[in-house]
Amino acid sequence: MSGDVRLSSDTKLIGINIAGVDGFHYATEGKTYVSDIESTVFYDSDEYENTAGRLSVPHLSVPVKNEGGSVVGVMMFQIDVSVLNSVMQERRYGDSYDAYIINQHGRMITETNSADRLNHTGHPRRKTNTELTVVEPQTRQSTRSVVACLNGENGLDVSGYMNYTGGKVVGVWYWIPELKWGVIAEINADEVLLAMNKVKGSIFEVLSYLTITGVILALAGIAFALIIGQKIAHPILELTAATRKMSAGDLSQRVKMHTRDEIRELADAFNVMAESVQEKTNTLQETSNFLKSILVGSTEHSIIAADLGGNILAFNEGAKRMFGYEAEHLISKSGIEILFTKADVASGQVHTMLETTRVAGRYKEEMQLVRKNGEVFTGYGTVTTRQTTRGEPNGFVMIIRDITEQKLLEQELQSYMMQLEKIAEERTQKLRVSEEKYRRLFETSKDVVFFCDTECQFIDINQAGVDLFGYDSKNEILKLNLVQHLFFSPGEGKAIKEMVSRNGFIKDYEVELKKKEGTRVPCLMTTNLRRDERNNIVGYEGIILDLTERKKIEREKDIMNNINKILASNLDIREVYKSFGEELNKVIDFDRMSITLLDEKRDEFLIFAVSKDYYDSKLEEGMHYSKYGTLAGKVVENGEVHVVTDTSQGRFSTDPILFKEGIKSRLSFPLICKGEIIGSLNFGSKNVRNYSENHVEIIQKIAPQLAIAIDNTCLFDKIKDSEEKYRNLVEDIEDVIFRLDRKGRYLFLNSALKNVTGYAPREFYDNPSIAMEMIHKHDGDFVSETTRKVLSGELKVSKDLEYRITCKNGSELWVSQNTYPIKDKKGTIIGIEGIMRDITNSKKIEEQIKRSERLASIGELAASIAHEIRNPLGAISNSVGMLKRDLSLRGDDQKLFEMVIEETDRLNSIITNFLTFAHPAEYHFVRSDILEIIDETLFLLEQDARFHNEIRIVKMYADDIPEVSVDRNWIRKVFWNLLVNSIDAMPRGGKIFIRVGKPKESGNHEIEIAIADTGSGIPPEIIRKIFEPFFTTKKSKGTGLGLSIVHRIVDNHGGVIDVRSEQNKGTTFTIRLPVKNKLIKTVSV
């Protein structure tokens, strides 16, 4: 522990060091310490500059321990002693009454009331403490009361004794062992004697008064000591106990003080500090967890934890990237030896590393490491021990960074340094061989060569030095001191001088010197001592290399790297154009920069982007202008760089425009991508002749990547446009397009969902279970199973999956669904996507086709049967007719005979229906008023015996019903059959509704006729069979061919018929007929 203050109730004290305080050392040893009254350790931060004269104070020091019991910190409290002074002045007994407190060394620690009487004693004339030792002035021995207190005695003396002022006093004292303080109260004996002289009485009265005085004084002293104990000792002990609990880890400790003095303020400060410690402890824990997550998951360095045997226990993401291993393949399965070369493992170097770390606690060294693919690389590793809470090592933590590139740079730098060293050695050798050669080399060298005396006063310097530092002549610079005048920081010059004096030389030391006008010059200095023939030091000599150009190149290199990073950071260069311009402006001085691109016809420019420091301009971003006669046009025409040194004399059409805007010189550079010139990069400056070859070289380095970035931006724009078109197509399509993740959450739904199902996409996003709830109960299982197989990969794709759904409005639809898996880059299935199409109408048409096929086959069978039955039935009918003519029957015989005749006629009618159903018939389509045909049918119906007064016809005809092409006879038969069925369904009467109109979705191409009744309805289980031949619900009558014939007639008109029914509420037949139907069909009815 360093002793630096980390937390304080006065934040300005944070950072001071208290390691030299006795209480700090006691606390670091695990002991609680209460100091004497002593000079303050903590001062009021507002009085930092003036602490003299402040009262001394007691300090309380308590150790802070961790869970293992080890001391990890110290808490110290300072109590303002002014509270003691206030207590001491609360009560007085007589004019000469004096009360004070001494410490265990017999020194007074509170203010005294006898300051005015201290002059003759030699004590300081001040009411402060600790400087006054309580002794008799004549003997310099401790007073009677002090001796008794230091012996731990409580008592009084009414006979009188000498006090620290040399006066005789009567006193009482009380020792407080917890604080090692003594409380003393004294009254001048003369004051007591004077009171006695005033007593008019016998000696017994005098003695009685003296006794009473002593008792009062003793009681006052004891009461005073108790007050001191209550007001000082008890609060301090309570504060000490709370501090011990807090240091043991109980951060919830708070101290409650009911006094109104400084100890109360100290307790309040303790409570504030305790809350702060608790808050910062929680914050520290959160920070620790946060840093742990960063180190484990996000660092670019490898972080590997191992046990004492070297077995890998943790392997972070950085380690995975560096070595190529997956963490699960190494953790608890391999040792760290797998990461080192076999040679280092075999030689025991890895074992030595671990042992060194175990002993020293830390190991740092370069290491030869091996990746999973066998590649050997150099890393710099730091190995530390992991410790238990008791401080015992239980493993290692390795932090490794790959320094392969660093080593290559070091080798390159070393090579360069070796070259410089070689040059220096060659120059030195040449100087020794020939003075003439030395002088010629000295004078012609481009590097600065200098000689100084021992005080760094120049003796000689070559012309390169004069030129570098900007002086007019060598004589001018020879008057200067190298350290004082040429170092930008003279302190650095002195340090280098001492380094050379100590080591004999410095080599390639980078320093900052300054020119005559005071500007900085970065230099590389090699200097050594000059010695005479007797090896005495006579001065310094050296070589100085100007690093200005190298620094400039390095700076330009950094800027180029930053520009390349900026260009690569975004697909749309317009998003980073400002940052690109700001970075480029560091190496190229410009006031305007723009990018112009050729349009598709390559005869106009688009100002793609502009950066300028002024507002008004006629050439703004987004504008188009002709390329002919312009600087940019010249550049893209021949692919060469062009410079306009003075726009006032420029020959291009854009020169006068930019000159009015303050641009006086220009530079334009071609942008080439994939071998084709796509535009130009243009610069403008408010200075004449601002651009040079150096600027062209810089632009050459960034132009290729800029052209690629612009091309990418254009491609990105096309992709965005394509994506927008695709999105519009997806949103406009009538089929439902969807995407789900593996958890069944919808990622995308187009607007067709609402048109098909009635549900908005947001309802599916919020409650994905709707999708399964709307599937028909008999179809849900195989839909779920199919989805599962696609997600598991058992099915590569699911096509034409047909099932039923219930829409939001309760209607039922048939849908067909194609489902495809969604895969990530690794080929893992992460969800599904697909298309769902409403096939309800297709299903109806399909059902009608199947029904027509069945009718055709049944019709052929019915025709053959009818023909076979009709012949014998004709003979029976003729015979019955002859018998009726010739026989005279009565009674039951006559009834039986009539029954035979009726049944024969009925059978003949059935056969006629069979033949009608089976035989081909010719249709004659004519333009007809459908309402007229319906009304004619209704008129005939009202004449039928089955029609009665309880039946009511309700007609609902729309306006502007177009004429339709129908066969009037056949279509009338359709209406007749449907109306008769409605009457049969309502034996007790009811309503028949006839609605005629045009469907909304068909425009004027179809009409719709609906015939509805309020009868008993058709049961759901048989409604699908009603159009099948010979199916009937009329047990005693009917052939079951009526609705089959109706279906056939409607079908041959190119129309469709549908039925909806609800039991006990009625049935509705809906017929749709095309308006135009000019074909004359010969079909089987």
PDB file of C-alpha atoms in Angstrom, residues 399-507:
ATOM      1  CA  ILE A 399      -1.394 -12.172 -22.344  1.00  0.00           C
ATOM      2  CA  ILE A 400       0.223 -12.475 -25.772  1.00  0.00           C
ATOM      3  CA  ARG A 401       0.442 -10.046 -28.657  1.00  0.00           C
ATOM      4  CA  ASP A 402       1.709 -10.893 -32.123  1.00  0.00           C
ATOM      5  CA  ILE A 403       4.867  -8.852 -32.799  1.00  0.00           C
ATOM      6  CA  THR A 404       5.770 -10.435 -36.126  1.00  0.00           C
ATOM      7  CA  GLU A 405       5.323  -7.145 -37.989  1.00  0.00           C
ATOM      8  CA  GLN A 406       7.064  -5.263 -35.205  1.00  0.00           C
ATOM      9  CA  LYS A 407      10.086  -7.569 -35.495  1.00  0.00           C
ATOM     10  CA  LEU A 408      10.233  -6.985 -39.227  1.00  0.00           C
ATOM     11  CA  LEU A 409      10.151  -3.224 -38.647  1.00  0.00           C
ATOM     12  CA  GLU A 410      12.841  -3.549 -35.979  1.00  0.00           C
ATOM     13  CA  GLN A 411      15.018  -5.529 -38.383  1.00  0.00           C
ATOM     14  CA  GLU A 412      14.481  -2.894 -41.049  1.00  0.00           C
ATOM     15  CA  LEU A 413      15.294  -0.137 -38.569  1.00  0.00           C
ATOM     16  CA  GLN A 414      18.338  -2.050 -37.353  1.00  0.00           C
ATOM     17  CA  SER A 415      19.525  -2.408 -40.911  1.00  0.00           C
ATOM     18  CA  TYR A 416      19.096   1.303 -41.407  1.00  0.00           C
ATOM     19  CA  MET A 417      20.903   2.072 -38.168  1.00  0.00           C
ATOM     20  CA  MET A 418      23.706  -0.248 -39.167  1.00  0.00           C
ATOM     21  CA  GLN A 419      23.965   1.597 -42.448  1.00  0.00           C
ATOM     22  CA  LEU A 420      24.114   4.935 -40.644  1.00  0.00           C
ATOM     23  CA  GLU A 421      26.670   3.550 -38.245  1.00  0.00           C
ATOM     24  CA  LYS A 422      28.710   2.276 -41.134  1.00  0.00           C
ATOM     25  CA  ILE A 423      28.521   5.667 -42.806  1.00  0.00           C
ATOM     26  CA  ALA A 424      29.595   7.363 -39.586  1.00  0.00           C
ATOM     27  CA  GLU A 425      32.497   4.955 -39.164  1.00  0.00           C
ATOM     28  CA  GLU A 426      33.592   5.466 -42.751  1.00  0.00           C
ATOM     29  CA  ARG A 427      33.465   9.224 -42.327  1.00  0.00           C
ATOM     30  CA  THR A 428      35.423   9.035 -39.086  1.00  0.00           C
ATOM     31  CA  GLN A 429      38.034   6.840 -40.736  1.00  0.00           C
ATOM     32  CA  LYS A 430      38.380   9.233 -43.628  1.00  0.00           C
ATOM     33  CA  LEU A 431      38.797  12.125 -41.222  1.00  0.00           C
ATOM     34  CA  ARG A 432      41.658  10.321 -39.491  1.00  0.00           C
ATOM     35  CA  VAL A 433      43.408   9.390 -42.720  1.00  0.00           C
ATOM     36  CA  SER A 434      43.438  12.746 -44.390  1.00  0.00           C
ATOM     37  CA  GLU A 435      42.767  16.232 -43.097  1.00  0.00           C
ATOM     38  CA  GLU A 436      42.195  17.384 -46.631  1.00  0.00           C
ATOM     39  CA  LYS A 437      39.670  14.684 -47.292  1.00  0.00           C
ATOM     40  CA  TYR A 438      38.081  15.436 -43.919  1.00  0.00           C
ATOM     41  CA  ARG A 439      37.778  19.125 -44.705  1.00  0.00           C
ATOM     42  CA  ARG A 440      36.303  18.444 -48.134  1.00  0.00           C
ATOM     43  CA  LEU A 441      33.834  15.954 -46.645  1.00  0.00           C
ATOM     44  CA  PHE A 442      33.141  18.310 -43.744  1.00  0.00           C
ATOM     45  CA  GLU A 443      32.305  21.222 -45.991  1.00  0.00           C
ATOM     46  CA  THR A 444      30.338  19.326 -48.634  1.00  0.00           C
ATOM     47  CA  SER A 445      28.372  17.003 -46.345  1.00  0.00           C
ATOM     48  CA  LYS A 446      24.598  17.420 -46.490  1.00  0.00           C
ATOM     49  CA  ASP A 447      24.463  16.377 -42.843  1.00  0.00           C
ATOM     50  CA  VAL A 448      25.413  18.795 -40.087  1.00  0.00           C
ATOM     51  CA  VAL A 449      28.875  18.115 -38.632  1.00  0.00           C
ATOM     52  CA  PHE A 450      29.899  20.082 -35.545  1.00  0.00           C
ATOM     53  CA  PHE A 451      32.626  20.367 -32.893  1.00  0.00           C
ATOM     54  CA  CYS A 452      32.137  21.867 -29.410  1.00  0.00           C
ATOM     55  CA  ASP A 453      34.241  22.424 -26.330  1.00  0.00           C
ATOM     56  CA  THR A 454      33.416  20.959 -22.942  1.00  0.00           C
ATOM     57  CA  GLU A 455      30.871  23.741 -22.316  1.00  0.00           C
ATOM     58  CA  CYS A 456      29.157  23.015 -25.668  1.00  0.00           C
ATOM     59  CA  GLN A 457      30.425  26.282 -27.181  1.00  0.00           C
ATOM     60  CA  PHE A 458      30.799  25.780 -30.935  1.00  0.00           C
ATOM     61  CA  ILE A 459      34.351  25.380 -32.242  1.00  0.00           C
ATOM     62  CA  ASP A 460      33.403  24.510 -35.803  1.00  0.00           C
ATOM     63  CA  ILE A 461      30.353  23.599 -37.855  1.00  0.00           C
ATOM     64  CA  ASN A 462      29.971  22.918 -41.567  1.00  0.00           C
ATOM     65  CA  GLN A 463      27.885  24.833 -44.056  1.00  0.00           C
ATOM     66  CA  ALA A 464      25.055  22.307 -43.798  1.00  0.00           C
ATOM     67  CA  GLY A 465      24.611  23.387 -40.156  1.00  0.00           C
ATOM     68  CA  VAL A 466      24.530  27.053 -41.100  1.00  0.00           C
ATOM     69  CA  ASP A 467      21.896  26.338 -43.730  1.00  0.00           C
ATOM     70  CA  LEU A 468      19.820  24.022 -41.514  1.00  0.00           C
ATOM     71  CA  PHE A 469      19.580  26.468 -38.620  1.00  0.00           C
ATOM     72  CA  GLY A 470      19.032  29.510 -40.852  1.00  0.00           C
ATOM     73  CA  TYR A 471      22.011  31.682 -39.895  1.00  0.00           C
ATOM     74  CA  ASP A 472      23.693  34.103 -42.265  1.00  0.00           C
ATOM     75  CA  SER A 473      27.254  32.868 -41.743  1.00  0.00           C
ATOM     76  CA  LYS A 474      29.359  30.344 -39.921  1.00  0.00           C
ATOM     77  CA  ASN A 475      30.862  33.100 -37.739  1.00  0.00           C
ATOM     78  CA  GLU A 476      27.373  33.969 -36.473  1.00  0.00           C
ATOM     79  CA  ILE A 477      26.667  30.430 -35.343  1.00  0.00           C
ATOM     80  CA  LEU A 478      30.158  29.910 -33.856  1.00  0.00           C
ATOM     81  CA  LYS A 479      29.284  32.531 -31.234  1.00  0.00           C
ATOM     82  CA  LEU A 480      26.461  30.337 -29.933  1.00  0.00           C
ATOM     83  CA  ASN A 481      26.203  27.554 -27.398  1.00  0.00           C
ATOM     84  CA  LEU A 482      24.746  24.284 -28.695  1.00  0.00           C
ATOM     85  CA  VAL A 483      22.723  23.512 -25.565  1.00  0.00           C
ATOM     86  CA  GLN A 484      21.515  27.005 -24.744  1.00  0.00           C
ATOM     87  CA  HIS A 485      20.783  28.336 -28.228  1.00  0.00           C
ATOM     88  CA  LEU A 486      20.061  25.453 -30.612  1.00  0.00           C
ATOM     89  CA  PHE A 487      18.038  23.052 -28.462  1.00  0.00           C
ATOM     90  CA  PHE A 488      14.356  23.933 -28.452  1.00  0.00           C
ATOM     91  CA  SER A 489      14.347  22.804 -24.827  1.00  0.00           C
ATOM     92  CA  PRO A 490      17.663  23.651 -23.118  1.00  0.00           C
ATOM     93  CA  GLY A 491      16.783  21.098 -20.444  1.00  0.00           C
ATOM     94  CA  GLU A 492      16.849  18.344 -23.059  1.00  0.00           C
ATOM     95  CA  GLY A 493      20.240  19.605 -24.258  1.00  0.00           C
ATOM     96  CA  LYS A 494      21.684  19.406 -20.744  1.00  0.00           C
ATOM     97  CA  ALA A 495      20.340  15.874 -20.322  1.00  0.00           C
ATOM     98  CA  ILE A 496      21.965  14.756 -23.604  1.00  0.00           C
ATOM     99  CA  LYS A 497      25.229  16.380 -22.592  1.00  0.00           C
ATOM    100  CA  GLU A 498      25.208  14.436 -19.319  1.00  0.00           C
ATOM    101  CA  MET A 499      24.332  11.227 -21.191  1.00  0.00           C
ATOM    102  CA  VAL A 500      27.279  11.652 -23.568  1.00  0.00           C
ATOM    103  CA  SER A 501      29.591  12.488 -20.667  1.00  0.00           C
ATOM    104  CA  ARG A 502      28.445   9.374 -18.831  1.00  0.00           C
ATOM    105  CA  ASN A 503      28.375   6.877 -21.717  1.00  0.00           C
ATOM    106  CA  GLY A 504      30.933   8.389 -24.055  1.00  0.00           C
ATOM    107  CA  PHE A 505      28.486   8.713 -26.958  1.00  0.00           C
ATOM    108  CA  ILE A 506      24.905   8.670 -28.136  1.00  0.00           C
ATOM    109  CA  LYS A 507      23.816   7.257 -31.475  1.00  0.00           C
TER     110      LYS A 507
END
